[in-house]
Short mmCIF file of C-alpha atoms in Angstrom, two decimals:
data_model
loop_
_atom_site.label_atom_id
_atom_site.label_comp_id
_atom_site.label_asym_id
_atom_site.label_seq_id
_atom_site.Cartn_x
_atom_site.Cartn_y
_atom_site.Cartn_z
CA MET A 292 -60.44 -44.78 8.32
CA ALA A 293 -60.11 -43.01 4.99
CA TYR A 294 -59.50 -39.84 6.96
CA LEU A 295 -56.53 -41.39 8.77
CA ILE A 296 -55.06 -42.67 5.52
CA ARG A 297 -55.24 -39.19 4.01
CA VAL A 298 -53.67 -37.58 7.08
CA ASN A 299 -50.82 -40.12 7.00
CA GLN A 300 -50.31 -39.53 3.27
CA LEU A 301 -50.29 -35.78 3.88
CA LYS A 302 -47.68 -36.20 6.63
CA ILE A 303 -45.57 -38.40 4.36
CA ASN A 304 -45.84 -35.90 1.49
CA LEU A 305 -44.97 -33.02 3.82
CA MET A 306 -41.92 -34.89 5.11
CA LYS A 307 -40.85 -35.68 1.53
CA LEU A 308 -41.18 -31.99 0.69
CA ILE A 309 -39.13 -30.93 3.72
CA TYR A 310 -36.43 -33.51 2.96
CA SER A 311 -36.37 -32.45 -0.69
CA ILE A 312 -35.96 -28.78 0.24
CA LEU A 313 -33.24 -29.67 2.73
CA CYS A 314 -31.34 -31.79 0.17
CA LEU A 315 -31.72 -29.13 -2.50
CA SER A 316 -30.45 -26.45 -0.08
CA LEU A 317 -27.41 -28.55 0.80
CA LEU A 318 -26.74 -29.14 -2.88
CA VAL A 319 -26.93 -25.42 -3.69
CA MET A 320 -24.71 -24.44 -0.75
CA GLY A 321 -22.23 -27.22 -1.53
CA CYS A 322 -21.87 -26.08 -5.14
CA GLN A 323 -20.80 -22.54 -4.28
CA PRO A 324 -17.38 -21.64 -5.70
CA ALA A 325 -14.54 -21.39 -3.22
CA PRO A 326 -13.91 -17.80 -2.13
CA ASP A 327 -11.19 -16.01 -4.10
CA ASN A 328 -8.54 -15.00 -1.56
CA SER A 329 -5.92 -14.16 -4.18
CA ALA A 330 -6.12 -10.37 -3.61
CA SER A 331 -5.85 -10.82 0.15
CA GLU A 332 -2.90 -13.19 -0.21
CA ALA A 333 -1.21 -10.80 -2.67
CA PHE A 334 -1.78 -7.91 -0.25
CA GLU A 335 -0.12 -9.83 2.60
CA ARG A 336 2.86 -10.78 0.42
CA ASN A 337 3.18 -7.27 -1.05
CA SER A 338 2.85 -5.67 2.40
CA GLN A 339 6.02 -7.45 3.47
CA THR A 340 7.78 -6.08 0.38
CA VAL A 341 6.63 -2.55 1.30
CA LEU A 342 7.79 -2.93 4.91
CA ASP A 343 11.18 -4.14 3.68
CA ASN A 344 11.30 -1.26 1.19
CA LEU A 345 10.60 1.36 3.88
CA GLU A 346 13.15 -0.16 6.26
CA ASN A 347 15.77 -0.24 3.52
CA PHE A 348 15.03 3.37 2.56
CA GLN A 349 15.60 4.49 6.16
CA ASN A 350 18.85 2.51 6.26
CA GLU A 351 19.97 3.96 2.92
CA SER A 352 20.37 0.45 1.53
CA MET A 353 17.59 -0.01 -1.00
CA ASP A 354 17.03 -3.38 -2.64
CA TYR A 355 16.11 -2.25 -6.13
CA SER A 356 15.52 -5.87 -7.17
CA GLU A 357 12.07 -5.41 -5.58
CA TYR A 358 11.21 -3.21 -8.58
CA ALA A 359 10.05 -4.37 -12.01
CA ALA A 360 12.12 -3.50 -15.08
CA ASP A 361 9.24 -1.36 -16.40
CA PHE A 362 8.71 0.42 -13.06
CA VAL A 363 7.36 3.98 -13.09
CA MET A 364 7.11 6.44 -10.20
CA ARG A 365 4.70 9.34 -10.42
CA ASP A 366 6.62 12.52 -9.71
CA THR A 367 4.24 14.63 -7.64
CA GLY A 368 6.54 17.59 -7.01
CA PHE A 369 5.59 21.07 -8.18
CA GLY A 370 6.93 21.69 -11.67
CA ALA A 371 8.42 18.18 -11.86
CA LYS A 372 8.29 15.96 -14.89
CA ASP A 373 5.41 13.49 -15.05
CA SER A 374 7.19 10.29 -14.08
CA LEU A 375 10.50 8.79 -13.03
CA SER A 376 12.15 5.59 -14.20
CA LEU A 377 13.91 3.23 -11.81
CA ASP A 378 17.26 4.77 -12.81
CA ASP A 379 15.86 8.23 -12.00
CA VAL A 380 14.64 7.01 -8.60
CA MET A 381 18.01 5.44 -7.80
CA GLU A 382 19.77 8.71 -8.63
CA HIS A 383 17.19 10.71 -6.65
CA ASP A 384 17.52 8.42 -3.60
CA LYS A 385 21.31 8.76 -3.65
CA ALA A 386 21.04 12.56 -3.74
CA LEU A 387 18.51 12.59 -0.89
CA TRP A 388 20.64 10.34 1.33
CA GLY A 389 23.64 12.59 0.67
CA ASN A 390 21.84 15.48 2.37
CA TYR A 391 19.15 14.05 4.64
CA ASP A 392 18.38 11.27 7.08
CA PHE A 393 14.91 9.72 7.02
CA LYS A 394 13.04 8.05 9.86
CA LEU A 395 9.53 6.64 9.77
CA VAL A 396 7.97 7.90 13.02
CA THR A 397 4.45 6.46 12.70
CA ASP A 398 4.41 3.35 14.88
CA PRO A 399 2.75 1.04 14.35
CA LEU A 400 2.48 1.57 10.61
CA SER A 401 -0.89 0.49 9.25
CA LEU A 402 -0.71 -0.76 5.68
CA LEU A 403 -3.97 -0.59 3.75
CA PRO A 404 -5.14 -2.58 0.73
CA GLY A 405 -5.52 -0.67 -2.51
CA VAL A 406 -8.13 -1.21 -5.21
CA ASP A 407 -8.13 -1.49 -8.98
CA VAL A 408 -9.08 1.86 -10.52
CA ASP A 409 -11.58 0.30 -12.93
CA THR A 410 -13.18 -2.51 -10.89
CA LYS A 411 -12.87 -0.94 -7.43
CA LEU A 412 -11.92 -4.41 -6.14
CA ALA A 413 -8.88 -5.17 -3.98
CA ASP A 414 -5.93 -5.93 -6.25
CA GLY A 415 -2.96 -6.59 -3.95
CA SER A 416 -1.67 -3.03 -4.05
CA VAL A 417 -0.51 -1.45 -0.79
CA ARG A 418 -0.82 2.09 0.55
CA TYR A 419 -0.22 3.91 3.80
CA TYR A 420 -0.46 7.26 5.57
CA ALA A 421 2.45 8.05 7.90
CA ASN A 422 4.73 10.69 9.33
CA TRP A 423 8.41 10.78 8.43
CA GLU A 424 11.09 12.75 10.24
CA VAL A 425 13.60 14.23 7.83
CA THR A 426 16.87 15.59 9.21
CA LEU A 427 19.27 17.93 7.47
CA ALA A 428 22.72 16.99 8.76
CA ALA A 429 24.82 19.50 10.68
CA THR A 430 27.67 21.27 8.93
CA ASP A 431 30.63 23.21 10.29
CA SER A 432 28.49 26.33 10.43
CA THR A 433 24.96 24.99 11.07
CA ASP A 434 23.25 22.65 13.48
CA ALA A 435 21.26 19.63 12.36
CA LYS A 436 17.63 20.49 11.72
CA SER A 437 14.63 18.16 11.53
CA GLY A 438 11.07 18.41 10.33
CA VAL A 439 8.17 15.97 10.21
CA ILE A 440 6.17 15.47 7.04
CA GLY A 441 2.89 13.60 6.63
CA LEU A 442 2.93 11.36 3.57
CA TYR A 443 0.56 9.22 1.57
CA GLU A 444 2.33 6.56 -0.48
CA SER A 445 1.05 3.73 -2.64
CA PHE A 446 2.67 0.77 -4.36
CA ASP A 447 1.25 -1.31 -7.22
CA PHE A 448 2.67 -4.73 -8.04
CA ASN A 449 2.86 -6.94 -11.10
CA ALA A 450 1.98 -10.67 -11.14
CA ASP A 451 5.57 -11.52 -10.10
CA GLY A 452 5.29 -9.44 -6.91
CA LYS A 453 7.59 -6.68 -8.18
CA ILE A 454 6.79 -3.00 -7.62
CA ILE A 455 5.57 -1.65 -10.94
CA PHE A 456 4.18 1.75 -9.87
CA GLN A 457 4.78 4.01 -6.87
CA GLN A 458 3.60 7.44 -5.87
CA VAL A 459 4.06 9.59 -2.79
CA TYR A 460 2.27 12.77 -1.79
CA GLY A 461 3.37 15.25 0.85
CA ASP A 462 4.47 18.89 1.18
CA PHE A 463 8.12 18.37 0.30
CA THR A 464 8.51 21.98 -0.80
CA GLY A 465 7.38 23.19 2.62
CA LEU A 466 9.59 20.68 4.41
CA PHE A 467 12.74 21.50 2.44
CA THR A 468 12.06 25.24 2.73
CA TYR A 469 11.82 24.83 6.50
CA LEU A 470 14.98 22.72 6.73
CA HIS A 471 17.01 25.21 4.69
CA THR A 472 15.56 28.44 6.18
CA VAL A 473 18.59 29.07 8.43
CA GLU A 474 20.94 28.58 5.52
CA MET A 475 18.93 31.02 3.39
CA GLU A 476 18.84 33.65 6.15
CA GLU A 477 22.59 33.38 6.73
CA THR A 478 23.26 33.68 2.99
CA GLU A 479 21.12 36.84 2.79
CA GLU A 480 22.97 38.44 5.73
CA GLU A 481 26.36 37.95 4.09
#
């Protein structure tokens, strides 16, 4: 009889232990902080801004209100100054549109999340790799000429969702040399 009492007590103690572990596990899992989706949400919101920006650039109708007042663009051209202000970019865009037409030919465009340089964690920035077709308009003496350039471009945003930093990399020198080759050859012949 004493044996049966001990076995029953052992079963009861074992069940208490199992229930205690189960309750403790539920408590630990229930106390986990909610996942931080802020970077993902910022990326989605900022991606729409980038898509609008690229569409507006192609249509030569930029919405510069998407840019922060303290915006800076890294100037990656050979021999160029280090950075451009928003006023510089606006002037540069106007000059480009006066001579060239731009068309994003990568379809569908895949926007990628960027990361903070220091933490290596997603920070809501947006980047992409794509091909653009750039066309030099025809003149009275020359035909229109197009070339395709592969670009990498990234956009960083401030807390208000405004573009604060932008950079673009591609072989613009090669592209513009190609587009103007006929003009250079004709000038040399004269």
